[in-house]
Coordinates of C-alpha atoms in Angstrom, one line a residue:
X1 CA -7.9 -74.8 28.3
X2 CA -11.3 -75.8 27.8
X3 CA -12.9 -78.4 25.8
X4 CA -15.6 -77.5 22.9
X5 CA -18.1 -80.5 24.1
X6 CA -17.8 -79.7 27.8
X7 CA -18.3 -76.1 28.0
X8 CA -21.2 -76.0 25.2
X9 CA -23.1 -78.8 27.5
X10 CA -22.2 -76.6 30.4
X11 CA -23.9 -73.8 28.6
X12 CA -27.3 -75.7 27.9
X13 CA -27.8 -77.3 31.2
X14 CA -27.0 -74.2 33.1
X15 CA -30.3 -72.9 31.2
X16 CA -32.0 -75.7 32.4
X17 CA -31.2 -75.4 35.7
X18 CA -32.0 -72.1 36.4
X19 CA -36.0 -72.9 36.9
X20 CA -34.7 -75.8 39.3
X21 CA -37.1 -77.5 37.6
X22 CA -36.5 -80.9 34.8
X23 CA -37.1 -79.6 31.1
X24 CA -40.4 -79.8 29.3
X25 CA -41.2 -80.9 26.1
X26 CA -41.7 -79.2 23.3
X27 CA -40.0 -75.5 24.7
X28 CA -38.7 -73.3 22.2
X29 CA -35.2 -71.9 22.4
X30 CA -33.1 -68.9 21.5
X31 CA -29.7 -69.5 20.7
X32 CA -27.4 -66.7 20.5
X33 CA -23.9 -66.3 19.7
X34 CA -21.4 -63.6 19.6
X35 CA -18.1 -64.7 19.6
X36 CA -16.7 -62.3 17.1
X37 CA -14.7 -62.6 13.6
X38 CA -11.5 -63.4 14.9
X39 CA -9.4 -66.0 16.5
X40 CA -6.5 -65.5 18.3
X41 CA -3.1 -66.9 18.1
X42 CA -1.1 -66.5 20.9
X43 CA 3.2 -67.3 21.1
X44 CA 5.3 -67.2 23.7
X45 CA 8.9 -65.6 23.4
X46 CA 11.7 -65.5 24.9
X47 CA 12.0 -62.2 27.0
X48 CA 15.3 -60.4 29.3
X49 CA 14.9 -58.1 31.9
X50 CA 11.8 -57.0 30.9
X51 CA 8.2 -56.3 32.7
X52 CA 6.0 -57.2 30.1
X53 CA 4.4 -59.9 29.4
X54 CA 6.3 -62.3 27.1
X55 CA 3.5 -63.0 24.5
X56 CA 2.9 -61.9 21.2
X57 CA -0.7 -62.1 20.0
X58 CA -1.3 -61.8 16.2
X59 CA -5.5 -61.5 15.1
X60 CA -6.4 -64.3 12.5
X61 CA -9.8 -63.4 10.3
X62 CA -12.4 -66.0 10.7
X63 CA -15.5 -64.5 8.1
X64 CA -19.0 -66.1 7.7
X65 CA -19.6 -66.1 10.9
X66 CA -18.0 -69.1 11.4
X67 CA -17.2 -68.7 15.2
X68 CA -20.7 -67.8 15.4
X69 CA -21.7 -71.2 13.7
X70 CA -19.7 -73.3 15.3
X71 CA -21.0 -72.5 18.6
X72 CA -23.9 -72.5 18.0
X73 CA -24.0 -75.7 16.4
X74 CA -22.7 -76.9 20.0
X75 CA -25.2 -75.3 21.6
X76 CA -27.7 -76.9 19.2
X77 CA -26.6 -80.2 19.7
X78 CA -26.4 -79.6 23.6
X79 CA -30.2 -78.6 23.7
X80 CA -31.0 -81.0 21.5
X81 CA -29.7 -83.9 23.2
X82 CA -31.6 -82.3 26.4
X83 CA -34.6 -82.0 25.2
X84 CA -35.1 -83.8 22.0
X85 CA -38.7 -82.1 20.7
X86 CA -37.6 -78.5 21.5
X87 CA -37.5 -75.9 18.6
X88 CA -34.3 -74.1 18.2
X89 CA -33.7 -70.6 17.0
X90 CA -30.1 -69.8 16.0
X91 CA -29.0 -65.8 15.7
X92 CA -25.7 -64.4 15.1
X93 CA -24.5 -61.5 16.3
X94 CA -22.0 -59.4 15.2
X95 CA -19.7 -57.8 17.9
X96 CA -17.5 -54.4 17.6
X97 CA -13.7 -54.6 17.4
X98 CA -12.0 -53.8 20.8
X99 CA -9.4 -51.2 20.6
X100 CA -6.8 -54.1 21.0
X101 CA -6.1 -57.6 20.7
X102 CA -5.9 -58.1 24.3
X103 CA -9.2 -55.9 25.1
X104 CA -12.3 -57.5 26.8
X105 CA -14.9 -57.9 24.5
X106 CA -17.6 -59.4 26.5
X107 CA -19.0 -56.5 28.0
X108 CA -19.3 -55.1 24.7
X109 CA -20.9 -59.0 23.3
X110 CA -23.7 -58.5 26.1
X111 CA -24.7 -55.4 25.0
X112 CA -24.8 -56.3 21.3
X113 CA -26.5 -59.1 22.7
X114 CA -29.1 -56.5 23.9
X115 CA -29.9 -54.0 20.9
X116 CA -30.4 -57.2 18.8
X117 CA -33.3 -59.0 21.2
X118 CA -34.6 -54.8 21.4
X119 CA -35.5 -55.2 18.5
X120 CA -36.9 -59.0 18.5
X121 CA -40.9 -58.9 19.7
X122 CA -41.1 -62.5 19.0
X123 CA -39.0 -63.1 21.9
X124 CA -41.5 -63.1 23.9
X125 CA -42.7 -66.2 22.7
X126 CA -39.5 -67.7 23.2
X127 CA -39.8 -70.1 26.4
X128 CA -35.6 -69.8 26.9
X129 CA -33.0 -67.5 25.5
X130 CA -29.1 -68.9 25.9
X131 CA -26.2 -66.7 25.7
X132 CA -23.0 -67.2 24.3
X133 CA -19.9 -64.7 25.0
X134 CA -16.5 -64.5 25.1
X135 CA -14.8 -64.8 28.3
X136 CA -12.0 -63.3 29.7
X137 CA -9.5 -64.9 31.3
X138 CA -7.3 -62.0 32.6
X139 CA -4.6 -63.9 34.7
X140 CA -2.3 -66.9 33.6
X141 CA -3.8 -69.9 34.5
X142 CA -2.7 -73.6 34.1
X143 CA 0.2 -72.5 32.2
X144 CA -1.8 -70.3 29.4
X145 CA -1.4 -66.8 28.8
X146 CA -3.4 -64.2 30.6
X147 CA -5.7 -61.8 28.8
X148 CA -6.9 -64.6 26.7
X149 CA -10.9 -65.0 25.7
X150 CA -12.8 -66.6 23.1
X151 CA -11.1 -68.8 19.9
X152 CA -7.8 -69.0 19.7
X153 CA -4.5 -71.3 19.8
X154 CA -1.6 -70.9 22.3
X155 CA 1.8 -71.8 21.5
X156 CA 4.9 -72.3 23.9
X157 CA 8.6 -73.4 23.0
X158 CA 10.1 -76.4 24.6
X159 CA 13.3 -75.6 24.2
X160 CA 16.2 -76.4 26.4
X161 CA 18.7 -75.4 24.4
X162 CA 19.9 -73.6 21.0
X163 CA 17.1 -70.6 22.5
X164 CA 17.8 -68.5 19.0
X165 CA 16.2 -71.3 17.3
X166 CA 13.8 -72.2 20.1
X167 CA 10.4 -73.3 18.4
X168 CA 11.5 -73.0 14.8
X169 CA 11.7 -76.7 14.6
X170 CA 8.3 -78.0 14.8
X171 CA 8.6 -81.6 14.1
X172 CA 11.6 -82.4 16.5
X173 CA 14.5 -82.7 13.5
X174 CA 16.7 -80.9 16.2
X175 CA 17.2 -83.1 19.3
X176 CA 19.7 -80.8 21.4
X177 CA 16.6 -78.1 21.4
X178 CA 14.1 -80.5 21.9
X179 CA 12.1 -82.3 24.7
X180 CA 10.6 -85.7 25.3
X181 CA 7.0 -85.2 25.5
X182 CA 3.6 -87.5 25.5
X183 CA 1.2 -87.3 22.8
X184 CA -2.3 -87.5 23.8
X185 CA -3.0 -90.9 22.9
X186 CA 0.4 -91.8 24.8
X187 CA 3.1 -91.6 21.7
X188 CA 6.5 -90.3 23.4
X189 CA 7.8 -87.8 20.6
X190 CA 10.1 -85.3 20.5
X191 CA 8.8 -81.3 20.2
X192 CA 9.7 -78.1 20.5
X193 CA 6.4 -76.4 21.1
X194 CA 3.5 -77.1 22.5
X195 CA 0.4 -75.9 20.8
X196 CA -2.9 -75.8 22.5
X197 CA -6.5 -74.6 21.2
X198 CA -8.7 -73.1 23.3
X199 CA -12.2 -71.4 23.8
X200 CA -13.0 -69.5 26.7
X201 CA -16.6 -68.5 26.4
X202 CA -19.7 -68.3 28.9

């Protein structure tokens, strides 16, 4: 899982660091985003003598833009924060549905990416263009489901027990199925799932 702040700042002073060089005032930046118009949600289920992979991924709308926006506003803050007198452009683009849930889009992002700068002359005026994507993350990695990229939220039963209930009970009411567990700011609770969002972008 990654954290909004961290990989947004990652974003803008990777730009920066490409010329080796400390940032000048006054630079004018292209911001670009295409995220896509839909978030994922991700659940883990409970799976016997099967191959596949036990997750079931349902596509949740997300219109105006609004993945667009909110990284961009990240990325505006980021460059901002950088270098305080630049001018910032923000554009949005729109990305074509893969053929499934599970399908890397960020091939498919870049070129969007692309046609819409084709048609763009001003960029030339631009002193920095930054990119946002979705990223792929094909493999399972620190316990999140493979074949994950951009928005979404992952969620994972804690049950020990009572498995044909297993994550129905989402505020603990059930201890037998439950497990102790930590809240972030230290709280020990019991739950039954655990629910993470992520974004996976580059």
């Amino acid at each position: 899982m990654r954290l909004l702040p961290v990989a947004f700042a990652a974003i803008a002073f990777a730009a920066a660091a490409a010329e080796g060089e400390p940032a000048a005032k006054g630079r004018s930046y292209a911001l670009i985003a295409a995220m896509g118009d839909r978030l994922m949600a991700t659940h883990e289920v409970r799976r016997t003598g099967s191959h596949l992979p036990p997750y079931r991924r349902t596509g949740i709308e997300a219109p105006d833009n609004v993945l667009n926006r909110l990284v961009l506003a990240g990325l505006d803050d980021a460059v901002a924060k950088m270098d305080a007198s630049s001018t910032r452009l923000h554009l949005a683009v729109s990305v074509r549905r893969q053929s499934t849930d599970s399908t890397a889009m960020d091939a498919a992002a870049l070129a969007a990416v692309v046609d819409e700068l084709r048609g763009r002359p001003e960029r030339a005026g631009w002193d920095r263009v930054v990119v946002a994507t979705p990223a792929y993350r094909p493999l399972t990695t620190d316990a999140m489901a493979g074949r994950s990229q951009g928005f979404g939220v992952f969620m994972q039963p804690l049950c020990q027990s009572m498995q044909g209930s297993c994550g129905m009970f989402t505020d603990g009411t059930s201890p037998s199925a439950a497990e102790t567990v930590q809240t972030p700011s230290g709280e020990t609770i019991k739950a039954n799932q655990f629910v993470a969002p992520y974004v996976y972008l580059k």
